Coordinates of C-alpha atoms (C1' of nucleotides) in Angstrom, one line a residue:
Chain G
X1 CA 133.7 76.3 80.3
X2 CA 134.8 79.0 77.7
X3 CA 138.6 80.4 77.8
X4 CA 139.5 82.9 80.7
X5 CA 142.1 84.6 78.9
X6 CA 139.4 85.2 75.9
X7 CA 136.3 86.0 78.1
X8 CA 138.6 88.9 79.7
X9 CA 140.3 90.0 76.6
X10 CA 138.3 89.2 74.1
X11 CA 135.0 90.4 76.6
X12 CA 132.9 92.8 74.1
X13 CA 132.7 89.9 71.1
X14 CA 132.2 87.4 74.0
X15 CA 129.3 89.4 74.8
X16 CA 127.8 90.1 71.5
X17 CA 127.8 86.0 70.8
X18 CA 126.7 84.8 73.5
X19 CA 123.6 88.0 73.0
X20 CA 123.0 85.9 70.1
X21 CA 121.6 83.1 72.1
X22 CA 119.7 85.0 74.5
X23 CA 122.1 84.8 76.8
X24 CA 121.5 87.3 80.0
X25 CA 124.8 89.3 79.8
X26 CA 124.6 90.5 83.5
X27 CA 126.0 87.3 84.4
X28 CA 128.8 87.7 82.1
X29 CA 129.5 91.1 83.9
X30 CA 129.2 89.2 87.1
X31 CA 131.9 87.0 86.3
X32 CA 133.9 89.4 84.8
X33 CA 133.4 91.6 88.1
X34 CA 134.4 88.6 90.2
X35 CA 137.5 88.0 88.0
X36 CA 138.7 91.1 88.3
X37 CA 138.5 91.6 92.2
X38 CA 139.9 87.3 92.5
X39 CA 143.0 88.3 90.2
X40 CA 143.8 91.5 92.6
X41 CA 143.6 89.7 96.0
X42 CA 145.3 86.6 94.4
X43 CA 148.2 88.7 93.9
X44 CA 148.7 90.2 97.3
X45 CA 148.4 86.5 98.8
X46 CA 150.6 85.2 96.5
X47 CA 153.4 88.1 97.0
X48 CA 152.5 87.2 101.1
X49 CA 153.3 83.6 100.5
X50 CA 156.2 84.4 98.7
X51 CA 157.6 86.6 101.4
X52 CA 157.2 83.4 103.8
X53 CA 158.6 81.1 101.5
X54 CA 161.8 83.4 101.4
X55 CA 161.6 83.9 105.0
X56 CA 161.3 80.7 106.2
X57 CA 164.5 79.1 107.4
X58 CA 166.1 75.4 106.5
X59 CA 166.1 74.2 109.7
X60 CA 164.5 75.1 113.5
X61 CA 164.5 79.1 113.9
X62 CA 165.2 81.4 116.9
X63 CA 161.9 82.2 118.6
X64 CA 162.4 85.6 117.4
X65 CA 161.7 84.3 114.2
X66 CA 159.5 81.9 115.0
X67 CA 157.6 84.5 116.0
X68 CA 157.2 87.1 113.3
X69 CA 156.8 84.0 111.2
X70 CA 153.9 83.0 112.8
X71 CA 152.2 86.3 112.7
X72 CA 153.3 86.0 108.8
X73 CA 151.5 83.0 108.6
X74 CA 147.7 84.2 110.5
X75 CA 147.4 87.1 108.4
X76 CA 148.2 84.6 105.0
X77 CA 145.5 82.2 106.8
X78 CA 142.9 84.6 106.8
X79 CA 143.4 86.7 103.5
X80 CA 143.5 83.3 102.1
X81 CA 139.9 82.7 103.3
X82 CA 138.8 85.4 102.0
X83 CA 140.7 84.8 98.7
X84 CA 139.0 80.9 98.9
X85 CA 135.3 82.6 98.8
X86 CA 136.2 85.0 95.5
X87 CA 138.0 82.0 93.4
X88 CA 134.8 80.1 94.3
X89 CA 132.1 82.6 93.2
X90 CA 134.6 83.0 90.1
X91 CA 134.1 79.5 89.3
X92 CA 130.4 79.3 90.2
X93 CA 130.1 81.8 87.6
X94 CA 132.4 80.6 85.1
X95 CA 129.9 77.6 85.0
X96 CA 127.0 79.2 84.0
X97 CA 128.6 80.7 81.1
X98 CA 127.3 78.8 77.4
X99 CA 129.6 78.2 74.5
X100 CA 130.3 80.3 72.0
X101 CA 128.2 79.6 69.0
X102 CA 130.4 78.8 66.3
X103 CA 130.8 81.8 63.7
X104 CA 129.0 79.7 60.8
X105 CA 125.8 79.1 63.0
X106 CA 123.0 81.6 61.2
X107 CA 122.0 84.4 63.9
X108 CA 118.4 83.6 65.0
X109 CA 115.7 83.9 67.6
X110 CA 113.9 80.8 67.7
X111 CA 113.9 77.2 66.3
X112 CA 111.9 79.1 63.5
X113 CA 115.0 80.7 62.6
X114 CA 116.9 77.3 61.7
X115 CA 117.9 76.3 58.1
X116 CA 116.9 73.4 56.4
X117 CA 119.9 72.1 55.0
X118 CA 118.8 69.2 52.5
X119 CA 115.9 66.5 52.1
X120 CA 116.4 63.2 51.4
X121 CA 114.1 61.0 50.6
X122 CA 110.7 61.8 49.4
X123 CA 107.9 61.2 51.8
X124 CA 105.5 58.4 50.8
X125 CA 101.7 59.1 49.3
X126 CA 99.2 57.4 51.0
X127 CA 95.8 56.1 50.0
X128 CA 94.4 56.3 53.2
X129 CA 94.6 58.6 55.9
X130 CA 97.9 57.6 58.2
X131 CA 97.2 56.8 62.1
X132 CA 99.4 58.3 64.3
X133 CA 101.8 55.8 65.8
X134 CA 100.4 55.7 69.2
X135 CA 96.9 53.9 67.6
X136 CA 99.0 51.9 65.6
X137 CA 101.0 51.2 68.8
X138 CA 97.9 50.1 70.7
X139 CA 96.1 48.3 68.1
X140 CA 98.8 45.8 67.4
X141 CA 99.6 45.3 70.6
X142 CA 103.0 46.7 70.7
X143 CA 103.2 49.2 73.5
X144 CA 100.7 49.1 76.3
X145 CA 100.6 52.9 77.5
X146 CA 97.7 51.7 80.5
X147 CA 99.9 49.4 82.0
X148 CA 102.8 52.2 81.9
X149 CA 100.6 54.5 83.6
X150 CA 99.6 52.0 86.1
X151 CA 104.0 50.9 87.4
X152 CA 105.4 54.2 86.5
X153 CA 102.8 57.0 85.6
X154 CA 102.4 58.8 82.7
X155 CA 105.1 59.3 79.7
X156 CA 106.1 55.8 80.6
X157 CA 106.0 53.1 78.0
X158 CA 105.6 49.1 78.5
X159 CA 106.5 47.6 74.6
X160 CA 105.2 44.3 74.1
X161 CA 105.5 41.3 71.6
X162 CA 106.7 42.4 68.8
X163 CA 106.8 46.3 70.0
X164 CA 109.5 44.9 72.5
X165 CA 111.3 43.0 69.8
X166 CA 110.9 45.7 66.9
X167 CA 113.0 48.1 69.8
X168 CA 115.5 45.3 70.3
X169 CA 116.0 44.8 66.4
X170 CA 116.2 48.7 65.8
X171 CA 119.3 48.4 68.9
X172 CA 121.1 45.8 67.4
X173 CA 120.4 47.1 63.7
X174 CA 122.3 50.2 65.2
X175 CA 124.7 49.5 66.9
X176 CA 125.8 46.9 64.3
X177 CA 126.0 49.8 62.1
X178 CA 128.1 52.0 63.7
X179 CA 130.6 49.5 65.4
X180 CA 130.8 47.8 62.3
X181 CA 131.0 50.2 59.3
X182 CA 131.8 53.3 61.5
X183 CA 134.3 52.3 63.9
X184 CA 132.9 53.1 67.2
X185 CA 133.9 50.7 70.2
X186 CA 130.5 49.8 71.9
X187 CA 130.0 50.6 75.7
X188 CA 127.5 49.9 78.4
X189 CA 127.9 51.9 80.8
X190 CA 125.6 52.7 84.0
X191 CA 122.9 55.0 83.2
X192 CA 123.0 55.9 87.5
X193 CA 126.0 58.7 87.5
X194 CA 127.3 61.7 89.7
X195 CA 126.9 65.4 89.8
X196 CA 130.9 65.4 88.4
X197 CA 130.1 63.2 85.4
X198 CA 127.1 66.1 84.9
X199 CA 129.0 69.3 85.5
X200 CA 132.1 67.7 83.2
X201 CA 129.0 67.7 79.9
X202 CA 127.3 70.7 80.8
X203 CA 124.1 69.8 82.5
X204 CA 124.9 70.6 85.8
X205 CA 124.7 73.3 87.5
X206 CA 122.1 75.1 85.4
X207 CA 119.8 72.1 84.5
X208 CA 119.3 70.0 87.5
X209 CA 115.3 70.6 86.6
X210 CA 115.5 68.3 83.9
X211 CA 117.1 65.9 85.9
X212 CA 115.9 62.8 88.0
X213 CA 117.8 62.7 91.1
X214 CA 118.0 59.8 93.4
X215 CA 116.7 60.8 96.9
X216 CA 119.5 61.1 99.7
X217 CA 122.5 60.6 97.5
X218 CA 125.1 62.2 94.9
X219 CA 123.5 59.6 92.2
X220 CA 121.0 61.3 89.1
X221 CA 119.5 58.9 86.5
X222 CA 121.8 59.7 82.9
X223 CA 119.8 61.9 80.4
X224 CA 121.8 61.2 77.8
X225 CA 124.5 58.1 77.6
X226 CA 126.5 61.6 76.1
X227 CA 127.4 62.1 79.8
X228 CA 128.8 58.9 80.5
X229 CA 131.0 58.0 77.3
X230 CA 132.6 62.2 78.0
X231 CA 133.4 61.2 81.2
X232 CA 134.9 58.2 80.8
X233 CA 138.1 60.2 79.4
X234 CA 137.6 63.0 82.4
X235 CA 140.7 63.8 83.8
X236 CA 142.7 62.0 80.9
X237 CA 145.7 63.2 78.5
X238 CA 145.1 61.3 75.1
X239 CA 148.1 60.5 72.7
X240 CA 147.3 62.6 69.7
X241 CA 147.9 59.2 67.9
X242 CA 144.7 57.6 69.0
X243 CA 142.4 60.7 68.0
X244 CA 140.0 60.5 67.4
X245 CA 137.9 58.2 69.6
X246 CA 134.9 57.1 68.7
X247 CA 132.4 55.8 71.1
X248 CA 128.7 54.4 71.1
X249 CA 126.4 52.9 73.5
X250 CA 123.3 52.0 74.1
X251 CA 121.1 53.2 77.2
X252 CA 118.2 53.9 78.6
X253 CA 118.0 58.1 79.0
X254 CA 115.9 59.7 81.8
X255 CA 114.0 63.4 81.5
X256 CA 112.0 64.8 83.4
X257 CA 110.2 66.9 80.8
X258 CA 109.3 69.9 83.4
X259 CA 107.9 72.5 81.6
X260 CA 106.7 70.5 78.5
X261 CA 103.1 69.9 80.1
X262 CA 100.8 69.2 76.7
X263 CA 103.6 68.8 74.3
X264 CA 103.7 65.6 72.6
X265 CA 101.5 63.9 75.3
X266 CA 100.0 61.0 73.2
X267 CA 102.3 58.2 72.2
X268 CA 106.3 57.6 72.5
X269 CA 107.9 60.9 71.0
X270 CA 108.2 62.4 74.7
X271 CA 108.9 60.1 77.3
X272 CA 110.5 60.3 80.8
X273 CA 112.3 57.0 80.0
X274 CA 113.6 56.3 76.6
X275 CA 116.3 54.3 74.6
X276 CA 119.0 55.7 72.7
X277 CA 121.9 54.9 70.7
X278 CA 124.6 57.4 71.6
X279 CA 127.8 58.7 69.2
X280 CA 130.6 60.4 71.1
X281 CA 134.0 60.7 69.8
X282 CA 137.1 62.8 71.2
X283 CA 138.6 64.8 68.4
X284 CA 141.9 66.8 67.2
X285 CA 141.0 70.3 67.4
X286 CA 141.7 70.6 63.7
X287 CA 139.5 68.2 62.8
X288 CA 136.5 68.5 64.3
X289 CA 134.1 70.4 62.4
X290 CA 135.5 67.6 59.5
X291 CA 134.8 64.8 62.2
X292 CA 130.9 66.8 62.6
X293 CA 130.0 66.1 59.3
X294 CA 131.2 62.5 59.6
X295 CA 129.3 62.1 62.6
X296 CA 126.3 63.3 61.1
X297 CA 126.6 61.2 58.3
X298 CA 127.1 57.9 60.9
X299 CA 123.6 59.0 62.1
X300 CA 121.7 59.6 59.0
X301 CA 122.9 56.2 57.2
X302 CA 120.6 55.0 59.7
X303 CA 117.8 56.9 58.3
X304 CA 118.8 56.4 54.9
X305 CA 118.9 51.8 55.7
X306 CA 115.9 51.9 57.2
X307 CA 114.4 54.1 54.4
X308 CA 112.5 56.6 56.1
X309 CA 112.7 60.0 54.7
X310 CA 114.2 62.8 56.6
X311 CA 115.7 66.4 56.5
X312 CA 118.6 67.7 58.0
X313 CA 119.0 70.9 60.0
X314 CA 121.0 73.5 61.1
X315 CA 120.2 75.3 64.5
X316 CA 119.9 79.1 64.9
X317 CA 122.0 80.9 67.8
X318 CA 119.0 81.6 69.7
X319 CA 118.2 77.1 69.3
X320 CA 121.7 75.6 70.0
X321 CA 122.0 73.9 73.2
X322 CA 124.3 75.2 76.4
X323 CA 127.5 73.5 76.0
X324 CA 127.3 73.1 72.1
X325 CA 128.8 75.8 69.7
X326 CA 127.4 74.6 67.1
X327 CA 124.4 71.4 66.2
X328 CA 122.6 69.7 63.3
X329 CA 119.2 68.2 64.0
X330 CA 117.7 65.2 61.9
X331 CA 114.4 65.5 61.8
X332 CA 112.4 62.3 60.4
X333 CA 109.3 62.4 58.8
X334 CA 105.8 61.7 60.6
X335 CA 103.2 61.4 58.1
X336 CA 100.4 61.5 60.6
X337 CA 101.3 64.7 61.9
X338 CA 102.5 65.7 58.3
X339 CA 105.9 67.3 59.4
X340 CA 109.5 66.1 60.6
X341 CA 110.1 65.7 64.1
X342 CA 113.9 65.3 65.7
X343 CA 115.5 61.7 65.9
X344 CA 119.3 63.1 66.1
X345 CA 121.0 65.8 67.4
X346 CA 124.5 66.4 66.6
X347 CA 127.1 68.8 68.0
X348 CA 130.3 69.8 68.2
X349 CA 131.3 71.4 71.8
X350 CA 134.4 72.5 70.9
X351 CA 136.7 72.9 74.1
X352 CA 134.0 74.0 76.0
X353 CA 133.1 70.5 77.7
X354 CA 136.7 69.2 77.6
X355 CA 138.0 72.8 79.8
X356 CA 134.9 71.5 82.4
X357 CA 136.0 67.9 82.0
X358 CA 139.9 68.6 82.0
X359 CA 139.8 66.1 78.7
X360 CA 143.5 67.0 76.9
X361 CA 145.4 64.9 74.1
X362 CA 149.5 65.2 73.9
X363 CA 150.5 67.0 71.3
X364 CA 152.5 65.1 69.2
X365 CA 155.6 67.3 68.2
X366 CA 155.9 69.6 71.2
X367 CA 154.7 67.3 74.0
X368 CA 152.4 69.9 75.0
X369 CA 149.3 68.8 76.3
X370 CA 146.0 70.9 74.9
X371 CA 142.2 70.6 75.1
X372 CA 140.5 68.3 72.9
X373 CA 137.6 68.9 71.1
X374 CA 134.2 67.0 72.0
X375 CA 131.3 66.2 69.7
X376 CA 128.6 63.9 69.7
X377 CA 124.8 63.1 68.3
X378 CA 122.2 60.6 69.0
X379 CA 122.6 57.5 66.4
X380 CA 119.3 57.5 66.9
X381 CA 116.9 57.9 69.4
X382 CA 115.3 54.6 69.5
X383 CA 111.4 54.8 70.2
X384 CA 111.2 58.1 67.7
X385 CA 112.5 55.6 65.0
X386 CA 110.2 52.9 66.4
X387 CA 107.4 55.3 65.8
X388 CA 108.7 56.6 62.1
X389 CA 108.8 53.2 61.1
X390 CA 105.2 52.1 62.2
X391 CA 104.2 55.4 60.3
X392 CA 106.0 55.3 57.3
X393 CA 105.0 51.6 56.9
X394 CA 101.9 51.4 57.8
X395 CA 99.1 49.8 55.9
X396 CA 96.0 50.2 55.3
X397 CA 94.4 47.0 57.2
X398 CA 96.0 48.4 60.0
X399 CA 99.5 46.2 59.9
X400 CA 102.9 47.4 59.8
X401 CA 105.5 46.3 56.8
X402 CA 108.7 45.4 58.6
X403 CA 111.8 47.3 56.8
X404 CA 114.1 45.3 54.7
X405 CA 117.2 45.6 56.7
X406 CA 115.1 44.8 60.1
X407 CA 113.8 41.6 58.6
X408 CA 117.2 39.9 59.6
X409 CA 116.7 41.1 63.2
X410 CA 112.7 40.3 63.5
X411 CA 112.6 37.2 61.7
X412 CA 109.2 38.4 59.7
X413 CA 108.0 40.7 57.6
X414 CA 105.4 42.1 59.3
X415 CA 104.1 43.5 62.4
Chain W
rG1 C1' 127.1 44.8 106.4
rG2 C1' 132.1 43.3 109.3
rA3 C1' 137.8 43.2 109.3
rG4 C1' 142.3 44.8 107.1
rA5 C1' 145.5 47.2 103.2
rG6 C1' 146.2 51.1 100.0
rA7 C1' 145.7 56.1 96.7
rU8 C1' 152.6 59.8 94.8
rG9 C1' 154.2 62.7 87.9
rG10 C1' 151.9 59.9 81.0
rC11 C1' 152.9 54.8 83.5
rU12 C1' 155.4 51.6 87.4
rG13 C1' 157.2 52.9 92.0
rA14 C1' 160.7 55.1 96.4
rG15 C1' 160.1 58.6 100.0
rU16 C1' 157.7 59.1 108.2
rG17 C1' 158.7 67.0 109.5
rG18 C1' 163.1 71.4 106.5
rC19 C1' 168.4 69.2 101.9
rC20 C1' 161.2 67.1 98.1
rG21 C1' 158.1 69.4 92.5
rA22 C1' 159.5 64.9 94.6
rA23 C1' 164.7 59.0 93.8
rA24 C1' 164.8 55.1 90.2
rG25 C1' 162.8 52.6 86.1
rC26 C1' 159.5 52.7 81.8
rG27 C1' 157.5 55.9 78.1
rG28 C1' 158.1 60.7 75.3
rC29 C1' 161.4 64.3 73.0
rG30 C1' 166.5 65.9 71.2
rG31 C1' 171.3 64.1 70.0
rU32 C1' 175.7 60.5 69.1
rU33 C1' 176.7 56.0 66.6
rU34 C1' 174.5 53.4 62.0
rG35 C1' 173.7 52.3 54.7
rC36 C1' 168.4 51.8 57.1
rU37 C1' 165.9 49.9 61.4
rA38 C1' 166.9 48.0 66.1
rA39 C1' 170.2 48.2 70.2
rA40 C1' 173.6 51.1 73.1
rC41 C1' 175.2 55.7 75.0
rC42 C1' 174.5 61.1 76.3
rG43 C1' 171.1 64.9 77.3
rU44 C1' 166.2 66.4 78.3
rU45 C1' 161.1 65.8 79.9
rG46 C1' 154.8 67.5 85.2
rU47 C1' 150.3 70.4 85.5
rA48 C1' 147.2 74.4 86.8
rC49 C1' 146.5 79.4 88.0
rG50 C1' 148.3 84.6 88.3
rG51 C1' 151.9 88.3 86.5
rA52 C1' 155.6 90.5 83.0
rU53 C1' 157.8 90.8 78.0
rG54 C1' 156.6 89.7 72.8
rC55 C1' 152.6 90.3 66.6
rA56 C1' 153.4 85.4 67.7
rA57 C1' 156.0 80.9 68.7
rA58 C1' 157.8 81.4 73.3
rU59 C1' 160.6 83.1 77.5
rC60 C1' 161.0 84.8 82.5
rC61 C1' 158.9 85.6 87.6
rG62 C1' 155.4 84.1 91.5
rU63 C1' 152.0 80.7 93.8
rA64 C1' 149.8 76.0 94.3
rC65 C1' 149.4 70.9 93.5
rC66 C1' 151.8 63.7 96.1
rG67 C1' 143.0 60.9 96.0
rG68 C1' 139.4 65.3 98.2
rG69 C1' 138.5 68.5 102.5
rG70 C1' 139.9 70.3 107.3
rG71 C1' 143.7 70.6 111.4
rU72 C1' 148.7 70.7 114.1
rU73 C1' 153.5 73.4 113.0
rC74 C1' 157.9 78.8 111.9
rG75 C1' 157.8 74.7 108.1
rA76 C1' 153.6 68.8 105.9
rA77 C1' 153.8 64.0 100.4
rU78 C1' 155.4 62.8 105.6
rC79 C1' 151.7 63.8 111.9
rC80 C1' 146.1 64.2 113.3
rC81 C1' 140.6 64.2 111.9
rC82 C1' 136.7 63.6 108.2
rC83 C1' 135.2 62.0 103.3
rU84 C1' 135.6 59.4 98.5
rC85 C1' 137.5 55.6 95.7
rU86 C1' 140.4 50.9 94.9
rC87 C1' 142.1 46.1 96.6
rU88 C1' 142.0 41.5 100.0
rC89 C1' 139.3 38.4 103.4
rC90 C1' 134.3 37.2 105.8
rG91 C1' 128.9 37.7 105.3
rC92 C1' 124.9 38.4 101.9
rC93 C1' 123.2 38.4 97.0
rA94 C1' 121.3 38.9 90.7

RNA sequence: GGAGAGAUGGCUGAGUGGCCGAAAGCGGCGGUUUGCUAAACCGUUGUACGGAUGCAAAUCCGUACCGGGGGUUCGAAUCCCCCUCUCUCCGCCA
């Protein structure tokens, strides 16, 4: 949810930025349209209610008064209706509004106009042509896609053995970094949640596509554990003392994937199920964009243990997400497919999921309360590094090095 | 699934039709006292939306808000209906 009092002031650079994204402006103009016309009639009700207030004695009136008061009151009633239809299409269409891209994110029409920020890490030569991770998957036994296909259907994934375990270690490894050496407090939290939890991040109501909902009831399988660990400070005023907050969990994440049909359909880089290590933290306005970089940092040292080589970069305007303002991808490398592919996504929303979410903090000198800033990334996705690592370690009998740091968790040293 | 109890401000908790935006306490903020800290004492302290003034910080005016929605009434935290959630007991169960 952007800022009222800057969408109507502020309207023609509102415009142009959110242009920048693609975003139609007629429903900009609709909301504005509907603001205008809610404001009006709210002010006529509101002078009506105020004339009853001031009319309306301290103890039992004459019937005279009684009267008139009562007539006072019907016409209220039903301008009030009318007033209740207007404040609701203003907020229908308040939520259908995207962030503002920050003013540092590069102007761009595509995810071919995003920058690469840096490198690091230099992708390894091989001596033999690399198989994708899917066939390395299958060979050793790790993730049985038949069986998937057979209990769920396809995009499904059964890991096995040491596939099972390998996804368990790369959890632990994680999480074990970033409660540890980061300073995140570890959740679990359900991964069944409401249509609140969903409209309070931003997915709801424009994305419900994406979305598995359970049949019959208010309940949607979590795409993102970046839902839950938001909402667990909905509704809440923060001491400015404990910014910021810094959350993680671990959870399974649910997409449907509608309108990806032959993207990514071999092996585990698209999935309608799929684990992920989530970082959330609740920020000081102030501080955010310092706390992105941080953040962003937290996710790539767990590139940078497991030694797989990745690049870092910034999304275009026409690229960054709905509620975020402004996002860093991590891309790791794939040497079968000879590119990077996302493992991380990082963001800062700004206000604009803690206005939807009413997330505040007390100011500390005024007592004011404010919004807070949200940001988050994905520290990582799980079964994208599971695949990176059987690429980038394959070898060329067909078995997989286990990385260093894993060999604590795994217990061997190969897969 | 059955029976009962409850939901009030940052927190605890009074309040059964007008004197209630709401007692009291805690916490917060300001002050007095003090070498400093603590204690004590005094004062102050809700949020959202709309409007006006101001460069702004802010100030003033109006409206609404006592879990959510609807109803009764001249007037609702208070009475009625529906929903959600929490707690207790019973049943069932990983």
């Amino acid at each position: 949810m952007l800022d009222p009092k800057i969408i109507r002031d502020q309207s023609d650079w509102v415009r142009q930025q959110l242009t920048h994204r693609h975003y139609p402006v007629q429903y900009l103009d609709a909301y504005l349209n509907a603001d205008v016309v809610w404001r009006d009639r709210l002010q006529d009700v509101d002078a009506l209610k105020n004339e009853r207030n001031r009319l309306t004695p301290k103890s039992k009136p004459t019937p005279e008064q009684q009267a008139s008061l009562k007539q006072l009151s019907d016409t209220i009633k039903s301008k009030q209706d009318e007033l209740s239809v207007l404040e609701e299409s203003v907020k229908k269409a308040a939520l259908l509004l995207p962030n503002i891209p920050h003013e540092s994110v590069p102007i761009g029409e595509s995810e071919d106009d995003n920058i690469e920020i840096k490198r690091v890490g230099d992708p390894r030569i091989f001596s033999f042509e690399p198989a994708p991770h899917e066939a390395i998957a299958v060979s050793r036994q790790l993730i049985d896609f038949d069986s998937a296909a057979k209990i769920a259907g396809s995009r499904f994934s059964v890991y096995k053995g040491s596939g099972a375990k390998l996804e368990r270690a790369l959890i632990n490894l994680m999480l074990d970094i970033h409660t540890q050496d980061h300073g995140y407090t570890e959740f679990i939290p359900p991964v069944v949640i409401n249509s609140a939890s969903l409209q309070g991040t931003g997915q709801l109501p424009k994305f419900e596509g994406d979305l598995f909902k359970l049949e019959g009831t208010d309940y949607w399988l979590s795409p993102t554990a970046e839902v839950q660990l938001t909402n667990l400070a909905r509704d809440t005023i923060i001491d400015e003392d404990n910014l910021p907050i810094r959350m993680t969990a671990q959870t399974a994440c649910f997409r449907k994937e509608a309108g990806s049909y032959g993207k990514d359909i071999s092996g585990i880089i698209r999935q309608h199920q799929f684990n992920k290590i989530e970082l959330v933290q609740l920020c000081h306005p102030d501080q955010s964009m310092a706390q992105l970089h941080e953040l962003l940092g937290h996710a790539e040292r767990v590139l940078q243990v497991l030694k797989l080589p990745y690049r870092v970069i910034q999304l275009c305007t026409g690229d960054i997400g709905f509620s975020s303002g402004i996002t860093f991808d991590i891309e790791v490398w794939f040497p079968s497919q000879n590119t990077y592919r996302e493992i991380s996504s990082c963001s800062n929303f700004f206000d604009f999921q803690a206005r939807r979410s009413m997330i505040r903090y007390r100011d500390k000198l005024s007592s004011k309360v404010n919004y807070l800033h949200t940001i988050n990334g994905s520290g990582l996705a799980v079964g994208r590094t599971l695949a990176a690592i059987l690429e980038n370690y394959q070898r060329d009998d067909g078995s997989v090095d286990v990385p260093e740091a894993l060999i604590p968790y795994m217990k061997s040293e190969l897969l």
